[in-house]
Coordinates of N, CA and C in Angstrom, one line a residue:
M15 N -28.7 -17.8 -70.9 CA -29.0 -16.5 -70.3 C -28.1 -16.2 -69.2
K16 N -27.5 -15.0 -69.1 CA -26.6 -14.7 -68.0 C -27.3 -14.4 -66.8
L17 N -26.7 -14.7 -65.6 CA -27.3 -14.5 -64.3 C -27.0 -13.1 -63.8
T18 N -27.8 -12.6 -63.0 CA -27.6 -11.2 -62.4 C -26.9 -11.4 -61.1
P19 N -25.7 -10.8 -60.9 CA -25.0 -11.0 -59.6 C -25.7 -10.2 -58.5
V20 N -25.6 -10.6 -57.3 CA -26.1 -9.9 -56.1 C -25.1 -8.8 -55.8
L21 N -25.6 -7.9 -55.0 CA -24.8 -6.7 -54.7 C -23.8 -7.0 -53.5
E22 N -24.2 -7.8 -52.6 CA -23.4 -8.0 -51.4 C -22.3 -9.0 -51.7
R23 N -21.1 -8.6 -51.5 CA -19.9 -9.5 -51.7 C -19.0 -9.4 -50.5
P24 N -18.1 -10.3 -50.3 CA -17.1 -10.2 -49.3 C -16.2 -9.1 -49.6
K25 N -15.6 -8.6 -48.5 CA -14.7 -7.5 -48.6 C -13.5 -7.8 -49.5
A26 N -13.2 -7.0 -50.5 CA -12.0 -7.2 -51.3 C -10.7 -7.0 -50.6
P27 N -9.7 -7.5 -51.1 CA -8.4 -7.3 -50.5 C -8.0 -5.8 -50.5
A28 N -7.2 -5.4 -49.5 CA -6.8 -4.0 -49.5 C -6.0 -3.7 -50.7
Q29 N -6.2 -2.5 -51.3 CA -5.5 -2.2 -52.5 C -4.0 -1.9 -52.2
N30 N -3.3 -2.2 -53.2 CA -1.8 -2.1 -53.1 C -1.3 -1.2 -54.2
A31 N -0.8 -0.1 -53.9 CA -0.3 0.8 -54.9 C 0.8 0.3 -55.7
D32 N 1.6 -0.6 -55.2 CA 2.7 -1.1 -55.9 C 2.3 -2.3 -56.7
I33 N 2.3 -2.2 -58.0 CA 1.9 -3.2 -58.9 C 3.1 -4.2 -59.2
I34 N 2.8 -5.4 -58.8 CA 3.9 -6.5 -58.9 C 3.5 -7.5 -60.0
L35 N 4.2 -7.5 -61.1 CA 3.8 -8.4 -62.1 C 4.3 -9.8 -61.7
P36 N 3.5 -10.8 -62.0 CA 3.8 -12.2 -61.6 C 5.1 -12.7 -62.2
S37 N 5.7 -13.6 -61.4 CA 6.9 -14.3 -61.9 C 6.7 -15.8 -61.7
F38 N 7.0 -16.6 -62.7 CA 6.7 -18.0 -62.6 C 7.8 -18.7 -61.8
G39 N 9.0 -18.3 -61.9 CA 10.1 -19.0 -61.2 C 10.7 -20.0 -62.2
S40 N 11.9 -20.4 -61.8 CA 12.6 -21.4 -62.7 C 12.9 -22.6 -61.8
P41 N 13.5 -23.7 -62.4 CA 13.7 -24.9 -61.6 C 14.5 -24.7 -60.4
N42 N 14.1 -25.3 -59.3 CA 14.8 -25.2 -58.0 C 16.0 -26.1 -58.0
A43 N 17.2 -25.5 -57.9 CA 18.4 -26.3 -58.0 C 18.8 -26.8 -56.6
L44 N 18.0 -27.7 -56.1 CA 18.2 -28.3 -54.7 C 19.0 -29.5 -54.8
Q45 N 20.0 -29.7 -53.9 CA 20.9 -30.8 -53.9 C 20.2 -32.1 -53.8
Q46 N 19.2 -32.2 -52.9 CA 18.6 -33.5 -52.6 C 17.8 -34.0 -53.7
Q47 N 17.5 -33.2 -54.7 CA 16.7 -33.8 -55.9 C 17.6 -33.9 -57.1
E48 N 18.7 -33.2 -57.2 CA 19.6 -33.3 -58.3 C 18.9 -33.1 -59.6
V49 N 18.0 -32.2 -59.7 CA 17.3 -32.0 -61.0 C 18.2 -31.0 -61.8
P50 N 18.6 -31.3 -63.0 CA 19.5 -30.5 -63.7 C 18.9 -29.1 -64.1
G51 N 19.7 -28.1 -63.8 CA 19.2 -26.7 -64.2 C 20.0 -26.4 -65.5
P52 N 19.8 -25.1 -65.9 CA 20.5 -24.7 -67.1 C 22.0 -24.6 -66.9
T53 N 22.8 -25.1 -67.9 CA 24.2 -25.0 -67.8 C 24.7 -23.7 -68.5
A54 N 26.0 -23.4 -68.4 CA 26.4 -22.2 -69.0 C 26.1 -22.1 -70.5
G55 N 25.5 -21.0 -70.9 CA 25.2 -20.8 -72.3 C 24.0 -21.6 -72.8
E56 N 23.3 -22.3 -71.8 CA 22.1 -23.1 -72.2 C 20.8 -22.4 -71.7
D57 N 19.9 -22.2 -72.5 CA 18.6 -21.6 -72.1 C 17.7 -22.7 -71.7
F58 N 17.2 -22.6 -70.5 CA 16.3 -23.7 -69.9 C 15.1 -23.9 -70.8
L59 N 14.7 -22.9 -71.4 CA 13.5 -23.0 -72.3 C 13.7 -23.8 -73.5
N60 N 15.0 -24.0 -73.9 CA 15.3 -24.7 -75.1 C 15.6 -26.1 -75.0
H61 N 15.2 -26.7 -73.8 CA 15.4 -28.1 -73.6 C 14.7 -28.9 -74.8
T62 N 15.4 -29.8 -75.3 CA 14.8 -30.7 -76.4 C 14.0 -31.8 -75.7
E63 N 13.2 -32.5 -76.4 CA 12.4 -33.6 -75.9 C 13.3 -34.6 -75.2
T64 N 14.5 -34.8 -75.8 CA 15.4 -35.7 -75.2 C 15.9 -35.2 -73.9
G65 N 16.2 -33.9 -73.8 CA 16.7 -33.3 -72.6 C 15.6 -33.4 -71.5
Q66 N 14.4 -33.2 -71.8 CA 13.3 -33.3 -70.8 C 13.2 -34.8 -70.3
R67 N 13.4 -35.8 -71.2 CA 13.3 -37.2 -70.8 C 14.5 -37.4 -69.8
E68 N 15.7 -36.9 -70.2 CA 16.9 -37.1 -69.3 C 16.6 -36.5 -67.9
Q69 N 16.0 -35.3 -67.9 CA 15.7 -34.6 -66.7 C 14.8 -35.5 -65.8
R70 N 13.7 -36.0 -66.4 CA 12.8 -36.8 -65.7 C 13.5 -38.1 -65.2
A71 N 14.4 -38.6 -66.0 CA 15.1 -39.9 -65.6 C 16.0 -39.6 -64.4
L72 N 16.6 -38.4 -64.4 CA 17.5 -38.1 -63.3 C 16.7 -38.0 -62.0
V73 N 15.5 -37.4 -62.1 CA 14.6 -37.3 -60.9 C 14.3 -38.6 -60.4
L74 N 13.9 -39.6 -61.3 CA 13.5 -40.9 -60.9 C 14.7 -41.7 -60.3
N75 N 15.9 -41.4 -60.7 CA 17.0 -42.2 -60.3 C 17.7 -41.7 -59.0
T76 N 17.2 -40.6 -58.5 CA 17.9 -40.0 -57.3 C 17.0 -39.9 -56.1
Q77 N 16.0 -40.7 -56.0 CA 15.1 -40.6 -54.9 C 15.2 -41.8 -53.9
E78 N 16.2 -42.6 -54.0 CA 16.3 -43.7 -53.1 C 16.6 -43.4 -51.7
A79 N 17.3 -42.3 -51.5 CA 17.7 -41.9 -50.1 C 16.4 -41.3 -49.4
Q80 N 16.5 -41.4 -48.1 CA 15.3 -40.9 -47.3 C 15.5 -39.4 -47.2
R81 N 15.1 -38.7 -48.2 CA 15.2 -37.2 -48.2 C 13.8 -36.7 -48.5
P82 N 13.5 -35.5 -48.0 CA 12.2 -34.9 -48.3 C 12.1 -34.5 -49.8
Y83 N 10.9 -34.6 -50.3 CA 10.6 -34.1 -51.7 C 10.3 -32.6 -51.6
V84 N 11.1 -31.8 -52.4 CA 10.9 -30.4 -52.4 C 10.4 -29.9 -53.7
C85 N 9.6 -28.9 -53.7 CA 9.0 -28.3 -54.9 C 10.2 -27.8 -55.8
L86 N 10.1 -28.1 -57.1 CA 11.1 -27.8 -58.1 C 11.2 -26.4 -58.5
F87 N 10.2 -25.6 -58.2 CA 10.1 -24.2 -58.6 C 11.1 -23.3 -57.8
D88 N 11.8 -22.5 -58.4 CA 12.8 -21.7 -57.8 C 12.3 -20.8 -56.6
G89 N 12.9 -20.9 -55.5 CA 12.5 -20.1 -54.3 C 11.4 -20.7 -53.5
C90 N 10.9 -21.9 -53.9 CA 9.8 -22.5 -53.2 C 10.3 -23.6 -52.2
S91 N 10.0 -23.5 -51.0 CA 10.5 -24.4 -50.0 C 9.4 -25.5 -49.6
R92 N 8.3 -25.5 -50.3 CA 7.3 -26.5 -50.0 C 7.8 -27.9 -50.2
S93 N 7.6 -28.8 -49.2 CA 8.1 -30.1 -49.3 C 7.1 -31.1 -48.9
A94 N 7.3 -32.4 -49.2 CA 6.4 -33.5 -48.8 C 7.3 -34.7 -48.5
G95 N 7.6 -34.8 -47.2 CA 8.5 -35.9 -46.9 C 7.9 -37.2 -46.9
D96 N 6.5 -37.3 -46.8 CA 5.8 -38.5 -46.8 C 5.1 -38.7 -48.2
P97 N 5.5 -39.8 -48.9 CA 4.8 -40.1 -50.2 C 3.3 -40.1 -50.1
A98 N 2.8 -40.4 -48.9 CA 1.3 -40.4 -48.8 C 0.7 -39.1 -49.1
R99 N 1.5 -38.0 -49.0 CA 1.0 -36.6 -49.3 C 1.2 -36.2 -50.7
M100 N 1.4 -37.1 -51.6 CA 1.7 -36.7 -53.0 C 0.5 -36.0 -53.7
W101 N -0.7 -36.3 -53.3 CA -1.8 -35.6 -53.9 C -1.9 -34.1 -53.5
N102 N -1.5 -33.8 -52.2 CA -1.4 -32.4 -51.8 C -0.3 -31.7 -52.6
F103 N 0.8 -32.5 -52.9 CA 1.9 -31.9 -53.6 C 1.5 -31.6 -55.0
R104 N 0.7 -32.4 -55.6 CA 0.2 -32.2 -57.0 C -0.7 -30.9 -57.0
A105 N -1.5 -30.8 -56.0 CA -2.4 -29.6 -55.9 C -1.6 -28.3 -55.7
H106 N -0.4 -28.5 -55.1 CA 0.5 -27.3 -54.9 C 1.0 -26.7 -56.2
I107 N 1.2 -27.5 -57.2 CA 1.8 -27.1 -58.5 C 1.0 -25.8 -59.0
V108 N -0.3 -25.8 -58.9 CA -1.1 -24.8 -59.5 C -0.8 -23.4 -58.9
T109 N -0.3 -23.4 -57.7 CA 0.0 -22.1 -57.0 C 1.1 -21.3 -57.8
H110 N 1.9 -22.0 -58.6 CA 3.0 -21.4 -59.4 C 2.5 -21.0 -60.8
M111 N 1.2 -21.3 -61.1 CA 0.8 -21.1 -62.5 C 0.2 -19.7 -62.7
Y112 N 0.5 -19.1 -63.8 CA -0.2 -17.8 -64.2 C -0.2 -17.8 -65.7
P113 N -1.2 -17.4 -66.4 CA -2.5 -16.9 -65.8 C -3.3 -18.1 -65.2
K114 N -4.4 -17.7 -64.6 CA -5.3 -18.6 -63.9 C -6.1 -19.4 -65.0
R115 N -6.3 -20.7 -64.7 CA -6.9 -21.6 -65.6 C -8.4 -21.8 -65.5
V116 N -8.9 -21.6 -64.3 CA -10.4 -21.9 -64.1 C -11.2 -20.6 -64.3
Q117 N -12.1 -20.6 -65.2 CA -12.9 -19.4 -65.6 C -14.4 -19.6 -65.3
C118 N -14.9 -18.5 -64.8 CA -16.4 -18.4 -64.5 C -17.1 -18.1 -65.9
T119 N -18.0 -18.9 -66.3 CA -18.6 -18.7 -67.6 C -19.8 -17.7 -67.5
Q120 N -20.2 -17.3 -66.3 CA -21.3 -16.4 -66.1 C -20.9 -15.0 -66.1
C121 N -19.6 -14.7 -65.6 CA -19.2 -13.3 -65.5 C -18.8 -12.8 -66.9
E122 N -19.2 -11.6 -67.2 CA -18.9 -11.0 -68.4 C -18.5 -9.5 -68.2
P123 N -17.2 -9.1 -68.3 CA -16.2 -9.9 -68.9 C -15.7 -11.0 -68.0
K124 N -14.9 -11.9 -68.5 CA -14.5 -13.1 -67.8 C -13.8 -12.8 -66.5
H125 N -13.9 -13.8 -65.5 CA -13.1 -13.7 -64.3 C -12.6 -15.1 -64.1
T126 N -11.3 -15.2 -63.6 CA -10.6 -16.5 -63.5 C -10.0 -16.8 -62.1
Y127 N -9.8 -18.0 -61.9 CA -9.3 -18.5 -60.6 C -8.2 -19.6 -60.8
K128 N -7.5 -19.8 -59.8 CA -6.5 -20.9 -59.8 C -7.1 -22.3 -59.6
R129 N -8.1 -22.3 -58.7 CA -8.7 -23.6 -58.3 C -10.2 -23.6 -58.5
S130 N -10.8 -24.8 -58.7 CA -12.2 -24.9 -58.8 C -13.0 -24.5 -57.6
N131 N -12.4 -24.8 -56.4 CA -13.1 -24.4 -55.1 C -13.2 -22.9 -55.0
E132 N -12.2 -22.1 -55.5 CA -12.3 -20.7 -55.5 C -13.4 -20.2 -56.4
L133 N -13.6 -20.8 -57.5 CA -14.6 -20.4 -58.4 C -16.0 -20.7 -57.8
R134 N -16.2 -21.9 -57.1 CA -17.4 -22.2 -56.5 C -17.8 -21.2 -55.4
K135 N -16.8 -20.7 -54.6 CA -17.0 -19.7 -53.6 C -17.5 -18.4 -54.3
H136 N -16.8 -18.0 -55.3 CA -17.1 -16.8 -56.0 C -18.6 -16.9 -56.6
F137 N -18.9 -18.0 -57.2 CA -20.2 -18.1 -57.8 C -21.3 -18.1 -56.8
R138 N -21.2 -18.7 -55.6 CA -22.2 -18.7 -54.6 C -22.4 -17.4 -54.0
Q139 N -21.3 -16.6 -53.9 CA -21.4 -15.3 -53.3 C -22.0 -14.3 -54.3
T140 N -21.6 -14.5 -55.6 CA -22.0 -13.5 -56.6 C -23.4 -13.8 -57.2
Y141 N -23.8 -15.0 -57.3 CA -25.1 -15.4 -57.8 C -25.9 -16.2 -56.8
A142 N -26.2 -15.5 -55.7 CA -26.8 -16.1 -54.6 C -28.1 -16.8 -55.0
G143 N -28.3 -18.0 -54.5 CA -29.6 -18.7 -54.7 C -29.6 -19.6 -56.0
V144 N -28.5 -19.4 -56.8 CA -28.4 -20.2 -58.0 C -27.5 -21.4 -57.8
P145 N -28.0 -22.6 -57.9 CA -27.2 -23.8 -57.7 C -26.0 -23.8 -58.7
F146 N -24.8 -24.1 -58.1 CA -23.6 -24.1 -59.0 C -23.6 -25.5 -59.7
N147 N -23.4 -25.4 -61.0 CA -23.3 -26.5 -61.9 C -21.9 -26.5 -62.6
K148 N -21.0 -27.4 -62.2 CA -19.7 -27.4 -62.6 C -19.6 -27.5 -64.1
S149 N -20.4 -28.3 -64.7 CA -20.4 -28.5 -66.2 C -20.9 -27.3 -67.0
V150 N -21.6 -26.4 -66.3 CA -22.2 -25.2 -67.0 C -21.4 -23.9 -66.6
H151 N -21.1 -23.8 -65.4 CA -20.6 -22.5 -64.9 C -19.0 -22.5 -64.8
Q152 N -18.4 -23.5 -65.1 CA -16.9 -23.6 -65.0 C -16.3 -24.0 -66.4
K153 N -15.2 -23.3 -66.7 CA -14.4 -23.7 -67.9 C -13.0 -23.8 -67.5
I154 N -12.4 -24.9 -67.9 CA -10.9 -25.2 -67.7 C -10.2 -24.8 -68.9
R155 N -9.4 -23.8 -68.9 CA -8.8 -23.3 -70.1 C -7.5 -24.1 -70.4
T156 N -7.3 -24.4 -71.7 CA -6.1 -25.1 -72.2 C -4.8 -24.3 -72.1
D157 N -3.7 -25.0 -72.2 CA -2.4 -24.3 -72.3 C -2.4 -23.4 -73.5
D158 N -2.9 -23.8 -74.6 CA -2.9 -23.0 -75.8 C -3.7 -21.7 -75.6
E159 N -4.8 -21.8 -74.9 CA -5.7 -20.6 -74.6 C -4.9 -19.7 -73.7
L160 N -4.2 -20.2 -72.7 CA -3.5 -19.4 -71.8 C -2.4 -18.6 -72.5
I161 N -1.6 -19.3 -73.4 CA -0.6 -18.7 -74.1 C -1.1 -17.6 -75.0
E162 N -2.2 -17.9 -75.7 CA -2.8 -16.9 -76.5 C -3.2 -15.6 -75.8
E163 N -3.8 -15.8 -74.6 CA -4.1 -14.7 -73.7 C -2.9 -13.9 -73.3
L164 N -1.8 -14.6 -72.9 CA -0.6 -13.9 -72.5 C 0.0 -13.1 -73.7
R165 N -0.1 -13.7 -74.9 CA 0.5 -13.1 -76.0 C -0.3 -11.9 -76.6
D166 N -1.6 -12.0 -76.5 CA -2.5 -11.0 -77.3 C -3.1 -9.9 -76.4
C167 N -3.4 -10.2 -75.2 CA -4.1 -9.3 -74.3 C -3.2 -8.3 -73.7
G168 N -3.6 -7.0 -73.8 CA -2.6 -5.9 -73.4 C -3.0 -5.2 -72.1
F169 N -4.0 -5.7 -71.4 CA -4.5 -5.0 -70.2 C -4.7 -6.0 -69.0
Q170 N -4.6 -5.4 -67.8 CA -4.6 -6.3 -66.7 C -5.1 -5.6 -65.4
C171 N -5.9 -6.3 -64.6 CA -6.4 -5.8 -63.3 C -5.2 -5.9 -62.3
S172 N -5.0 -4.8 -61.6 CA -3.9 -4.8 -60.6 C -4.2 -5.6 -59.4
E173 N -5.5 -5.8 -59.1 CA -5.8 -6.5 -57.8 C -5.7 -8.0 -57.9
C174 N -6.3 -8.6 -59.0 CA -6.3 -10.0 -59.1 C -5.5 -10.5 -60.3
L175 N -4.9 -9.6 -61.1 CA -4.0 -9.9 -62.2 C -4.7 -10.6 -63.4
T176 N -6.1 -10.5 -63.4 CA -6.8 -11.1 -64.6 C -6.5 -10.2 -65.8
I177 N -6.3 -10.9 -66.9 CA -5.9 -10.2 -68.2 C -7.1 -10.0 -69.1
Y178 N -7.1 -8.8 -69.8 CA -8.2 -8.5 -70.7 C -7.6 -7.9 -72.0
S179 N -8.5 -7.9 -73.0 CA -8.1 -7.4 -74.3 C -8.2 -5.9 -74.4
N180 N -9.0 -5.2 -73.6 CA -9.2 -3.8 -73.6 C -9.4 -3.2 -72.2
A181 N -9.2 -1.9 -72.1 CA -9.2 -1.2 -70.8 C -10.7 -1.2 -70.3
E182 N -11.7 -1.1 -71.1 CA -13.1 -1.1 -70.7 C -13.4 -2.4 -69.9
E183 N -12.9 -3.5 -70.4 CA -13.2 -4.8 -69.7 C -12.6 -4.8 -68.3
V184 N -11.4 -4.2 -68.2 CA -10.8 -4.1 -66.9 C -11.6 -3.3 -65.9
A185 N -12.1 -2.1 -66.4 CA -12.9 -1.3 -65.6 C -14.2 -2.0 -65.1
T186 N -14.9 -2.6 -66.1 CA -16.2 -3.3 -65.8 C -15.9 -4.4 -64.8
H187 N -14.9 -5.2 -65.0 CA -14.5 -6.3 -64.1 C -14.2 -5.8 -62.7
F188 N -13.4 -4.7 -62.7 CA -13.0 -4.2 -61.4 C -14.2 -3.7 -60.5
R189 N -15.1 -3.0 -61.1 CA -16.3 -2.5 -60.4 C -17.2 -3.6 -59.9
R190 N -17.2 -4.7 -60.6 CA -18.1 -5.8 -60.3 C -17.4 -6.8 -59.3
I191 N -16.2 -7.1 -59.4 CA -15.5 -8.1 -58.6 C -14.8 -7.4 -57.4
H192 N -14.4 -6.2 -57.5 CA -13.8 -5.5 -56.4 C -14.6 -4.2 -56.0
P193 N -15.8 -4.4 -55.6 CA -16.7 -3.2 -55.3 C -16.3 -2.4 -54.1
R194 N -15.6 -3.0 -53.2 CA -15.2 -2.2 -52.0 C -14.1 -1.2 -52.3
I195 N -13.5 -1.3 -53.4 CA -12.4 -0.4 -53.8 C -12.8 0.5 -54.9
S196 N -12.6 1.8 -54.7 CA -13.0 2.8 -55.7 C -12.0 2.7 -56.9
W197 N -12.6 2.5 -58.1 CA -11.9 2.4 -59.3 C -11.0 3.6 -59.6
D198 N -9.8 3.4 -59.8 CA -8.8 4.5 -60.2 C -8.0 4.0 -61.4
R199 N -8.3 4.5 -62.5 CA -7.6 3.9 -63.8 C -6.1 4.0 -63.6
S200 N -5.6 5.1 -63.1 CA -4.1 5.2 -63.0 C -3.5 4.2 -62.1
M201 N -4.3 3.7 -61.1 CA -3.7 2.7 -60.1 C -4.1 1.3 -60.5
H202 N -5.3 1.0 -61.0 CA -5.8 -0.3 -61.1 C -5.7 -0.9 -62.5
L203 N -5.3 -0.1 -63.5 CA -5.2 -0.6 -64.9 C -3.7 -0.8 -65.2
V204 N -3.3 -2.0 -65.5 CA -1.9 -2.3 -65.8 C -1.8 -2.5 -67.3
I205 N -0.9 -1.7 -68.0 CA -0.7 -1.9 -69.4 C 0.4 -2.9 -69.6
R206 N 0.1 -4.0 -70.3 CA 1.0 -5.0 -70.6 C 1.7 -4.7 -72.0
T207 N 2.9 -4.3 -71.9 CA 3.6 -3.9 -73.1 C 4.0 -5.2 -73.9
S208 N 4.5 -5.0 -75.1 CA 4.8 -6.2 -75.9 C 6.0 -6.9 -75.2
D209 N 6.9 -6.2 -74.6 CA 8.0 -6.9 -73.9 C 7.5 -7.7 -72.7
I210 N 6.6 -7.2 -72.0 CA 6.0 -7.9 -70.9 C 5.3 -9.2 -71.4
R211 N 4.5 -9.0 -72.5 CA 3.8 -10.2 -73.0 C 4.7 -11.3 -73.5
Q212 N 5.8 -10.9 -74.2 CA 6.8 -11.9 -74.6 C 7.4 -12.6 -73.5
E213 N 7.8 -11.8 -72.4 CA 8.5 -12.4 -71.3 C 7.6 -13.4 -70.6
Q214 N 6.3 -13.0 -70.4 CA 5.4 -13.9 -69.7 C 5.0 -15.2 -70.5
V215 N 5.0 -15.1 -71.8 CA 4.8 -16.3 -72.6 C 6.0 -17.2 -72.4
S216 N 7.2 -16.7 -72.4 CA 8.4 -17.5 -72.2 C 8.3 -18.1 -70.8
E217 N 7.9 -17.3 -69.8 CA 7.8 -17.9 -68.4 C 6.8 -19.0 -68.3
F218 N 5.7 -18.8 -69.0 CA 4.7 -19.9 -69.0 C 5.2 -21.2 -69.6
E219 N 5.9 -21.0 -70.7 CA 6.5 -22.2 -71.3 C 7.5 -22.9 -70.4
Q220 N 8.2 -22.1 -69.6 CA 9.1 -22.6 -68.6 C 8.4 -23.3 -67.5
Y221 N 7.2 -22.7 -67.1 CA 6.4 -23.3 -66.1 C 6.0 -24.7 -66.6
Q222 N 5.6 -24.9 -67.9 CA 5.2 -26.2 -68.4 C 6.3 -27.2 -68.2
V223 N 7.6 -26.9 -68.4 CA 8.7 -27.8 -68.3 C 8.9 -28.2 -66.9
V224 N 8.8 -27.2 -65.9 CA 9.0 -27.6 -64.5 C 7.8 -28.4 -64.0
A225 N 6.6 -28.1 -64.5 CA 5.5 -28.8 -64.1 C 5.6 -30.3 -64.5
Q226 N 6.2 -30.5 -65.7 CA 6.4 -31.9 -66.1 C 7.4 -32.6 -65.2
A227 N 8.4 -31.9 -64.8 CA 9.4 -32.5 -63.8 C 8.7 -32.8 -62.5
M228 N 7.8 -31.9 -62.1 CA 7.0 -32.1 -60.8 C 6.2 -33.4 -60.9
E229 N 5.6 -33.6 -62.1 CA 4.7 -34.8 -62.3 C 5.6 -36.0 -62.2
A230 N 6.8 -36.0 -62.7 CA 7.7 -37.1 -62.6 C 8.1 -37.4 -61.2
L231 N 8.3 -36.3 -60.4 CA 8.6 -36.5 -59.0 C 7.4 -37.1 -58.2
I232 N 6.2 -36.7 -58.6 CA 5.0 -37.3 -57.9 C 4.9 -38.8 -58.3
N233 N 5.3 -39.1 -59.5 CA 5.3 -40.5 -59.9 C 6.3 -41.3 -59.1
V234 N 7.4 -40.7 -58.8 CA 8.4 -41.4 -57.9 C 7.8 -41.6 -56.5
M235 N 7.1 -40.6 -56.0 CA 6.4 -40.7 -54.7 C 5.4 -41.8 -54.7
R236 N 4.6 -41.9 -55.8 CA 3.6 -43.0 -55.9 C 4.3 -44.3 -55.9
F237 N 5.4 -44.5 -56.7 CA 6.1 -45.7 -56.8 C 6.6 -46.2 -55.4
Q238 N 7.2 -45.2 -54.6 CA 7.7 -45.6 -53.3 C 6.6 -45.9 -52.4
Q239 N 5.5 -45.2 -52.5 CA 4.4 -45.5 -51.6 C 3.9 -46.9 -51.8
N240 N 3.8 -47.3 -53.1 CA 3.3 -48.7 -53.4 C 4.3 -49.7 -52.9
N241 N 5.6 -49.4 -53.1 CA 6.6 -50.4 -52.6 C 6.5 -50.6 -51.1
R242 N 6.3 -49.4 -50.4 CA 6.2 -49.6 -48.9 C 5.0 -50.4 -48.5
R243 N 3.9 -50.2 -49.2 CA 2.7 -51.0 -48.9 C 3.0 -52.5 -49.2
Q244 N 3.7 -52.8 -50.3 CA 3.9 -54.2 -50.6 C 4.9 -54.9 -49.6
N245 N 5.8 -54.0 -49.1 CA 6.9 -54.6 -48.2 C 6.4 -54.6 -46.7
Q246 N 5.3 -54.0 -46.4 CA 4.8 -54.1 -45.0 C 4.5 -55.5 -44.6
P247 N 4.9 -55.9 -43.4 CA 4.5 -57.3 -43.0 C 3.0 -57.4 -42.8
A248 N 2.6 -58.6 -43.2 CA 1.1 -58.8 -43.2 C 0.7 -58.8 -41.7
T249 N -0.5 -58.2 -41.4 CA -1.1 -58.2 -40.1 C -2.4 -58.9 -40.1
N250 N -2.9 -59.2 -38.9 CA -4.2 -59.9 -38.7 C -4.3 -61.1 -39.6
Q251 N -3.2 -61.9 -39.7 CA -3.3 -63.1 -40.5 C -3.8 -64.2 -39.6
N252 N -4.5 -65.2 -40.2 CA -5.0 -66.3 -39.5 C -3.8 -67.2 -39.1
P253 N -3.7 -67.5 -37.8 CA -2.5 -68.3 -37.3 C -2.4 -69.6 -38.0
A254 N -3.4 -70.1 -38.5 CA -3.4 -71.4 -39.2 C -2.6 -71.3 -40.5
T255 N -2.6 -70.1 -41.1 CA -1.8 -70.0 -42.3 C -0.3 -69.8 -42.1
L256 N 0.1 -69.6 -40.8 CA 1.5 -69.4 -40.5 C 2.2 -70.7 -40.2
Q257 N 1.4 -71.7 -40.0 CA 2.0 -73.0 -39.6 C 2.6 -73.8 -40.8

């Protein structure tokens, strides 16, 4: 049984008349990481499995110098100079992903978020007094589901970029999730043309490749962190063991 949302919600973001479609970005061609980007006449999306293995190998083989680790997505300057921060670096990857993977199972039509903590906040504000149950109220969508949505759904909310299959779902979603903003179909309904859908499917596939390279980079950070721990001089040893 669906829950009834409460009326009071936090103030929605100020509306923006300029609709900016999301862009995933491409690999960041930074010297310190030497991750290969597309060569002349080569489409980055057409990397073979062998090419992806070679890319990951190059990442692994060029990290010996004491240089900061920088996000591989084009235009992103996020870095993690300390391998101990690798888990924060992994959490950062999701900021480049679109569409959003985490879905509220109680909202109808659906509403999605990038992170689970954002969904928990939404749920507690929208369904006040109802204990949040992650196994019941949250769905993590697969890559195949995200690609299907990008390919088949032709409408979008201009405020949060959530994608829907018809305009009525966008209107219902908007009035429920963004109640502080007066619904204006001409401003808040984005029509996703076939060209836009094809482009964003390609961008998501590109995101998948870069995300794999990021995971390889994180593995390097983990390897170096373990090496540092093993090479640290032992402390608090019993003096008798040193004789």
